[in-house]
Amino acid sequence: MKILFCSYQSISFMKGGPTYKILMLKKHLEKFNIIIDLFNQWEVDSVKNYDIVHIFNAHSGVYHFAQSLKLNNIKYIVNPIFFSKHSPMKIRLYLYFLNKISNFLNGTISEISIVKEVCKNAELIMPNTIEEENIIKKGLGLFNYNYSTIYNGVEKRFLYSDPSLFIKKYKIKDFILHVGHIGAKRKNTLRLLKALKTINYPTVIIGNVLNNKEGQKCLELIKENTNILFLDWVKHSDPLLESAYAASKVFVLPSLYETPGRSALEAGLAKSNIVITPFGGTKEYFSNYATYVNPYSIKKIQESIINSINSNRSDNLSIHIKQNFLWEIIAKKLKTEYEKLLTL
């Protein structure tokens, strides 16, 4: 079986969840003797030689590629990685009025329209969550299409994280931890840092600061807070990262939404208490083993962090993640979906 993985051009710059997902699925699918190649835009003639073309992200970055596949009668599947804070009804109304406007403004197209176009031309739509599937069905009106939910995963190595490496290096343990891009509006780091101002408790922030106004505001708050140890970035492969998860008492990710928040899965597997947004399908991953917080309320973020500091550690979330969301498990399910598709 030969599979071609494709996504938008700048994905390797972002170093986020989709990048990690592609690389981890490639690694674990290859253990089943499946050939996985990454798309090279200068070698398009070879695309027809693959059994399946698998697109990750359904947005403007892959739109023309997906359209080209359709025009050349090459079938593809898509992992949309799509979520909206708006209700399905609002999305449907938006698309309705956009279609009316497009009759007068020929050539205009919105991001949501692109998501719909990429999805509707796919042989199989593979959302990260059932919640995402429902948004695509009800919001984009794509009811009579093939779906299969394939969850995100986490590496087993975080289960065996050793806290001593981080503790010895930084002389700190049982702290509040946050890992992520700083300054990305969706990550909501600014509200988190405002919440941390009134919590007199050791905190570690790991992440790259984006070159924008919000990123600079976050950096100012980090510098003002003497409780914060700020580490500009730690490579994902660095044992120091998994050690930081294990050494922390609370991992907090109060994003506007997550699908589902890779770093929180890693921290949960390493047995840190999790405070996370309820939006984006996170409850399908963390079940009743996490604290869900209103990301728009600084006060609620404060209260949730304090409650989690005062709560005992538990193995329940770690066991839940181990049983359901290791990459070995996810890759095996995806292999089955590929095999089903090839028998149609």
Coordinates of C-alpha atoms in Angstrom, one line a residue:
M1 CA 0.0 0.0 0.0
K2 CA 1.3 3.4 -1.0
I3 CA 0.0 6.6 0.6
L4 CA 0.8 10.2 -0.1
F5 CA 0.5 12.7 2.7
C6 CA -0.2 16.3 1.8
S7 CA -0.9 19.6 3.5
Y8 CA -0.3 23.3 3.1
Q9 CA 3.2 24.6 2.2
S10 CA 4.0 26.3 5.5
I11 CA 3.1 23.4 7.8
S12 CA 6.6 22.6 8.7
F13 CA 7.1 26.2 9.8
M14 CA 4.2 26.1 12.2
K15 CA 5.5 23.1 14.3
G16 CA 2.0 22.6 15.6
G17 CA -0.4 19.7 16.0
P18 CA -0.9 19.0 12.3
T19 CA 2.8 18.8 11.6
Y20 CA 3.3 16.4 14.5
K21 CA 0.3 14.3 13.5
I22 CA 1.6 13.8 10.0
L23 CA 5.0 12.7 11.2
M24 CA 3.7 10.4 13.9
L25 CA 1.2 8.7 11.6
K26 CA 3.9 8.3 9.0
K27 CA 6.2 6.7 11.6
H28 CA 3.6 4.3 13.0
L29 CA 2.0 3.3 9.7
E30 CA 5.3 2.4 8.3
K31 CA 5.6 -0.2 11.0
F32 CA 2.7 -2.0 9.1
N33 CA 4.9 -2.0 6.0
I34 CA 2.8 0.8 4.4
I35 CA 4.8 3.2 2.2
I36 CA 4.1 6.8 3.3
D37 CA 5.6 9.6 1.3
L38 CA 5.3 13.4 1.9
F39 CA 4.1 15.4 -1.1
N40 CA 6.7 17.3 -3.1
Q41 CA 5.1 20.1 -5.1
W42 CA 7.7 19.7 -7.9
E43 CA 7.1 16.0 -8.5
V44 CA 3.4 16.0 -9.3
D45 CA 3.7 13.3 -12.0
S46 CA 4.2 10.7 -9.3
V47 CA 0.9 11.5 -7.5
K48 CA -1.0 9.0 -9.7
N49 CA 1.2 6.2 -8.5
Y50 CA -0.3 6.2 -5.0
D51 CA -3.2 4.1 -3.7
I52 CA -4.5 6.9 -1.6
V53 CA -3.8 10.7 -1.4
H54 CA -4.4 11.9 2.2
I55 CA -4.8 15.6 2.7
F56 CA -4.4 17.1 6.2
N57 CA -6.3 20.4 6.8
A58 CA -9.1 21.6 4.6
H59 CA -8.4 25.2 4.1
S60 CA -7.1 27.7 1.6
G61 CA -3.6 26.3 1.8
V62 CA -4.7 23.0 0.2
Y63 CA -7.6 24.3 -1.9
H64 CA -5.9 24.4 -5.3
F65 CA -4.1 21.1 -4.8
A66 CA -7.5 19.4 -3.9
Q67 CA -9.1 21.0 -7.0
S68 CA -6.2 19.8 -9.2
L69 CA -6.7 16.3 -7.9
K70 CA -10.4 16.4 -8.7
L71 CA -9.7 17.8 -12.2
N72 CA -7.2 15.0 -12.9
N73 CA -9.6 12.3 -11.5
I74 CA -7.3 11.5 -8.6
K75 CA -9.3 10.5 -5.5
Y76 CA -8.3 11.8 -2.1
I77 CA -9.4 11.6 1.6
V78 CA -9.2 14.6 3.9
N79 CA -8.6 15.2 7.6
P80 CA -10.3 18.6 7.8
I81 CA -9.0 19.7 11.3
F82 CA -11.9 22.2 11.2
F83 CA -13.8 23.8 14.1
S84 CA -15.9 26.9 14.5
K85 CA -17.1 28.7 17.6
H86 CA -20.3 29.6 15.7
S87 CA -23.3 27.3 15.7
P88 CA -24.0 25.1 12.7
M89 CA -27.1 27.2 12.0
K90 CA -25.0 30.4 11.8
I91 CA -22.5 28.7 9.5
R92 CA -25.4 27.6 7.2
L93 CA -26.8 31.1 7.1
Y94 CA -23.4 32.6 6.4
L95 CA -22.9 30.2 3.5
Y96 CA -26.4 31.0 2.2
F97 CA -25.8 34.7 2.1
L98 CA -22.3 34.3 0.8
N99 CA -23.7 32.3 -2.2
K100 CA -26.1 35.2 -2.9
I101 CA -23.3 37.7 -2.7
S102 CA -21.1 35.6 -5.0
N103 CA -23.6 36.0 -7.8
F104 CA -22.8 39.7 -7.9
L105 CA -19.1 39.4 -6.9
N106 CA -17.9 36.6 -9.2
G107 CA -14.6 35.0 -8.0
T108 CA -15.0 35.7 -4.3
I109 CA -14.8 32.7 -1.9
S110 CA -14.6 32.5 1.9
E111 CA -12.5 30.2 4.1
I112 CA -15.6 28.2 5.2
S113 CA -16.6 27.8 1.6
I114 CA -13.2 26.4 0.9
V115 CA -13.5 23.9 3.7
K116 CA -16.8 22.7 2.3
E117 CA -15.4 22.4 -1.2
V118 CA -12.4 20.4 -0.1
C119 CA -14.5 18.1 2.0
K120 CA -17.3 17.5 -0.5
N121 CA -14.9 16.3 -3.2
A122 CA -13.2 13.8 -0.9
E123 CA -13.8 10.0 -1.0
L124 CA -13.7 10.0 2.8
I125 CA -13.9 12.8 5.4
M126 CA -11.9 12.0 8.6
P127 CA -12.6 14.4 11.4
N128 CA -10.6 14.5 14.7
T129 CA -13.8 14.3 16.7
I130 CA -17.4 13.4 16.5
E131 CA -18.1 17.1 17.4
E132 CA -16.1 18.2 14.3
E133 CA -18.1 15.7 12.2
N134 CA -21.4 17.2 13.4
I135 CA -20.2 20.7 12.6
I136 CA -19.3 19.7 9.0
K137 CA -22.5 17.8 8.5
K138 CA -24.9 20.4 10.0
G139 CA -22.9 23.6 9.4
L140 CA -21.6 22.9 5.9
G141 CA -24.6 20.8 4.9
L142 CA -22.5 17.7 4.0
F143 CA -24.9 15.0 5.3
N144 CA -24.7 12.2 2.8
Y145 CA -20.9 11.7 2.7
N146 CA -18.6 9.1 4.0
Y147 CA -17.1 9.8 7.5
S148 CA -14.8 8.1 9.8
T149 CA -13.6 9.7 13.0
I150 CA -9.8 9.2 13.5
Y151 CA -8.6 10.7 16.8
N152 CA -5.3 12.4 17.4
G153 CA -2.7 10.5 19.3
V154 CA 0.2 10.8 21.7
E155 CA 3.6 9.1 22.0
K156 CA 4.0 6.3 24.6
R157 CA 7.2 7.9 25.8
F158 CA 5.3 10.5 27.8
L159 CA 3.9 7.7 29.9
Y160 CA 7.4 7.0 31.3
S161 CA 8.4 10.6 31.8
D162 CA 11.0 11.2 34.5
P163 CA 10.5 14.4 36.5
S164 CA 14.0 14.4 37.9
L165 CA 15.7 15.8 34.8
F166 CA 13.7 19.0 34.9
I167 CA 13.7 19.3 38.7
K168 CA 17.5 18.9 38.9
K169 CA 18.1 21.5 36.1
Y170 CA 15.7 24.2 37.3
K171 CA 15.2 23.4 41.0
I172 CA 11.4 23.5 40.7
K173 CA 8.7 20.9 40.9
D174 CA 4.9 20.6 41.3
F175 CA 4.4 23.8 39.3
I176 CA 1.8 25.2 36.9
L177 CA 2.8 24.4 33.3
H178 CA 1.7 25.8 30.0
V179 CA 3.2 24.8 26.6
G180 CA 2.3 26.4 23.3
H181 CA 2.6 29.3 20.8
I182 CA 2.5 32.6 22.7
G183 CA 0.6 35.3 21.0
A184 CA -1.7 33.1 18.9
K185 CA -5.2 34.5 19.7
R186 CA -6.8 31.0 19.7
K187 CA -4.3 29.9 22.4
N188 CA -5.7 32.5 24.8
T189 CA -2.3 33.0 26.5
L190 CA -3.0 36.6 27.3
R191 CA -6.0 35.8 29.6
L192 CA -4.0 32.9 31.1
L193 CA -1.2 35.3 32.1
K194 CA -3.6 37.8 33.5
A195 CA -5.1 35.0 35.6
L196 CA -1.7 33.9 36.8
K197 CA -0.9 37.5 38.1
T198 CA -3.0 36.8 41.3
I199 CA -1.9 33.2 41.8
N200 CA 1.2 33.1 44.0
Y201 CA 2.5 29.8 42.8
P202 CA 5.5 28.7 40.7
T203 CA 4.8 28.5 37.0
V204 CA 6.7 27.4 33.9
I205 CA 5.8 28.7 30.5
I206 CA 7.4 27.0 27.5
G207 CA 6.8 28.4 24.0
N208 CA 7.8 30.6 21.2
V209 CA 6.6 34.2 21.2
L210 CA 5.0 35.2 18.0
N211 CA 6.0 38.5 16.4
N212 CA 2.7 40.3 16.9
K213 CA 1.0 42.7 19.4
E214 CA -0.5 40.0 21.5
G215 CA 2.8 38.1 21.6
Q216 CA 4.5 41.2 22.9
K217 CA 1.8 41.9 25.5
C218 CA 2.2 38.3 26.7
L219 CA 6.0 38.7 27.0
E220 CA 5.6 41.8 29.1
L221 CA 3.3 40.0 31.5
I222 CA 5.7 37.1 31.7
K223 CA 8.6 39.4 32.6
E224 CA 6.5 41.2 35.2
N225 CA 5.6 37.9 37.0
T226 CA 8.4 36.8 39.3
N227 CA 6.7 33.4 39.7
I228 CA 7.2 32.5 36.1
L229 CA 10.1 30.5 34.7
F230 CA 10.0 31.2 30.9
L231 CA 11.7 28.8 28.5
D232 CA 11.7 30.2 25.0
W233 CA 11.3 26.8 23.3
V234 CA 12.1 23.1 24.0
K235 CA 12.3 20.8 21.0
H236 CA 9.5 18.2 21.0
S237 CA 12.0 15.4 20.9
D238 CA 13.9 16.7 23.9
P239 CA 13.6 14.6 27.1
L240 CA 13.4 17.8 29.0
L241 CA 9.9 18.4 27.7
E242 CA 8.5 15.1 28.9
S243 CA 10.3 15.7 32.2
A244 CA 8.6 19.1 32.5
Y245 CA 5.2 17.4 32.1
A246 CA 6.0 14.9 34.8
A247 CA 7.4 17.4 37.2
S248 CA 4.3 19.7 36.9
K249 CA 1.3 19.6 39.2
V250 CA -1.1 21.3 36.8
F251 CA -1.1 21.7 33.1
V252 CA -3.3 24.5 31.8
L253 CA -4.5 25.0 28.2
P254 CA -7.5 27.5 28.3
S255 CA -7.6 28.0 24.6
L256 CA -10.7 29.3 22.8
Y257 CA -10.8 25.8 21.4
E258 CA -8.6 22.8 20.9
T259 CA -8.9 19.7 18.7
P260 CA -7.9 18.4 21.2
G261 CA -4.6 20.0 22.4
R262 CA -1.6 17.7 21.8
S263 CA 0.4 19.2 24.7
A264 CA -2.5 18.5 27.1
L265 CA -2.6 14.8 26.0
E266 CA 1.1 14.5 26.6
A267 CA 0.9 16.1 30.0
G268 CA -2.1 14.0 30.9
L269 CA -0.3 10.8 30.0
A270 CA 2.6 12.0 32.2
K271 CA 0.0 12.3 35.1
S272 CA -0.3 16.1 35.4
N273 CA -3.7 17.5 36.4
I274 CA -5.3 19.0 33.4
V275 CA -7.2 22.3 33.1
I276 CA -8.5 22.7 29.5
T277 CA -11.1 24.4 27.3
P278 CA -14.3 22.5 26.8
F279 CA -14.5 23.7 23.2
G280 CA -13.3 21.8 20.1
G281 CA -14.1 18.2 21.1
T282 CA -11.8 18.0 24.1
K283 CA -14.3 16.1 26.2
E284 CA -14.1 13.2 23.7
Y285 CA -10.4 12.9 24.7
F286 CA -10.3 13.8 28.3
S287 CA -13.7 12.5 29.4
N288 CA -14.3 13.2 33.1
Y289 CA -10.7 13.3 34.0
A290 CA -9.9 17.0 33.4
T291 CA -11.2 20.3 34.6
Y292 CA -13.0 22.2 31.9
V293 CA -12.8 26.0 32.1
N294 CA -14.6 28.9 30.5
P295 CA -11.7 30.4 28.4
Y296 CA -13.4 33.8 28.3
S297 CA -13.3 34.3 32.0
I298 CA -10.1 35.3 33.8
K299 CA -11.7 34.6 37.1
K300 CA -12.8 31.1 36.1
I301 CA -9.3 30.3 34.8
Q302 CA -7.9 31.4 38.2
E303 CA -10.4 29.3 40.1
S304 CA -9.8 26.2 38.0
I305 CA -6.0 26.4 38.4
I306 CA -6.3 26.9 42.1
N307 CA -8.7 23.9 42.5
S308 CA -6.4 21.7 40.4
I309 CA -3.4 22.7 42.6
N310 CA -5.3 21.6 45.6
S311 CA -6.4 18.3 44.0
N312 CA -4.4 15.1 44.4
R313 CA -2.8 13.5 41.3
S314 CA -4.6 10.6 39.8
D315 CA -3.6 7.9 37.3
N316 CA -7.1 7.8 35.8
L317 CA -6.5 10.2 32.9
S318 CA -3.1 8.6 32.1
I319 CA -4.7 5.1 31.9
H320 CA -7.5 6.5 29.8
I321 CA -5.1 8.0 27.3
K322 CA -2.9 4.9 27.2
Q323 CA -5.9 2.7 26.4
N324 CA -7.4 4.9 23.7
F325 CA -5.0 7.5 22.2
L326 CA -1.5 6.2 21.8
W327 CA -0.3 6.6 18.2
E328 CA 0.0 2.8 17.8
I329 CA -3.7 2.5 18.4
I330 CA -4.6 5.4 16.1
A331 CA -2.4 4.2 13.2
K332 CA -3.9 0.7 13.4
K333 CA -7.4 2.2 13.0
L334 CA -6.3 4.4 10.2
K335 CA -4.8 1.3 8.4
T336 CA -8.1 -0.4 8.6
E337 CA -9.8 2.6 7.1
Y338 CA -7.3 2.7 4.2
E339 CA -8.0 -1.1 3.6
K340 CA -11.7 -0.5 3.5
L341 CA -11.4 2.3 1.1
L342 CA -9.2 0.2 -1.3
T343 CA -11.8 -2.6 -1.4
L344 CA -14.6 -0.3 -2.6

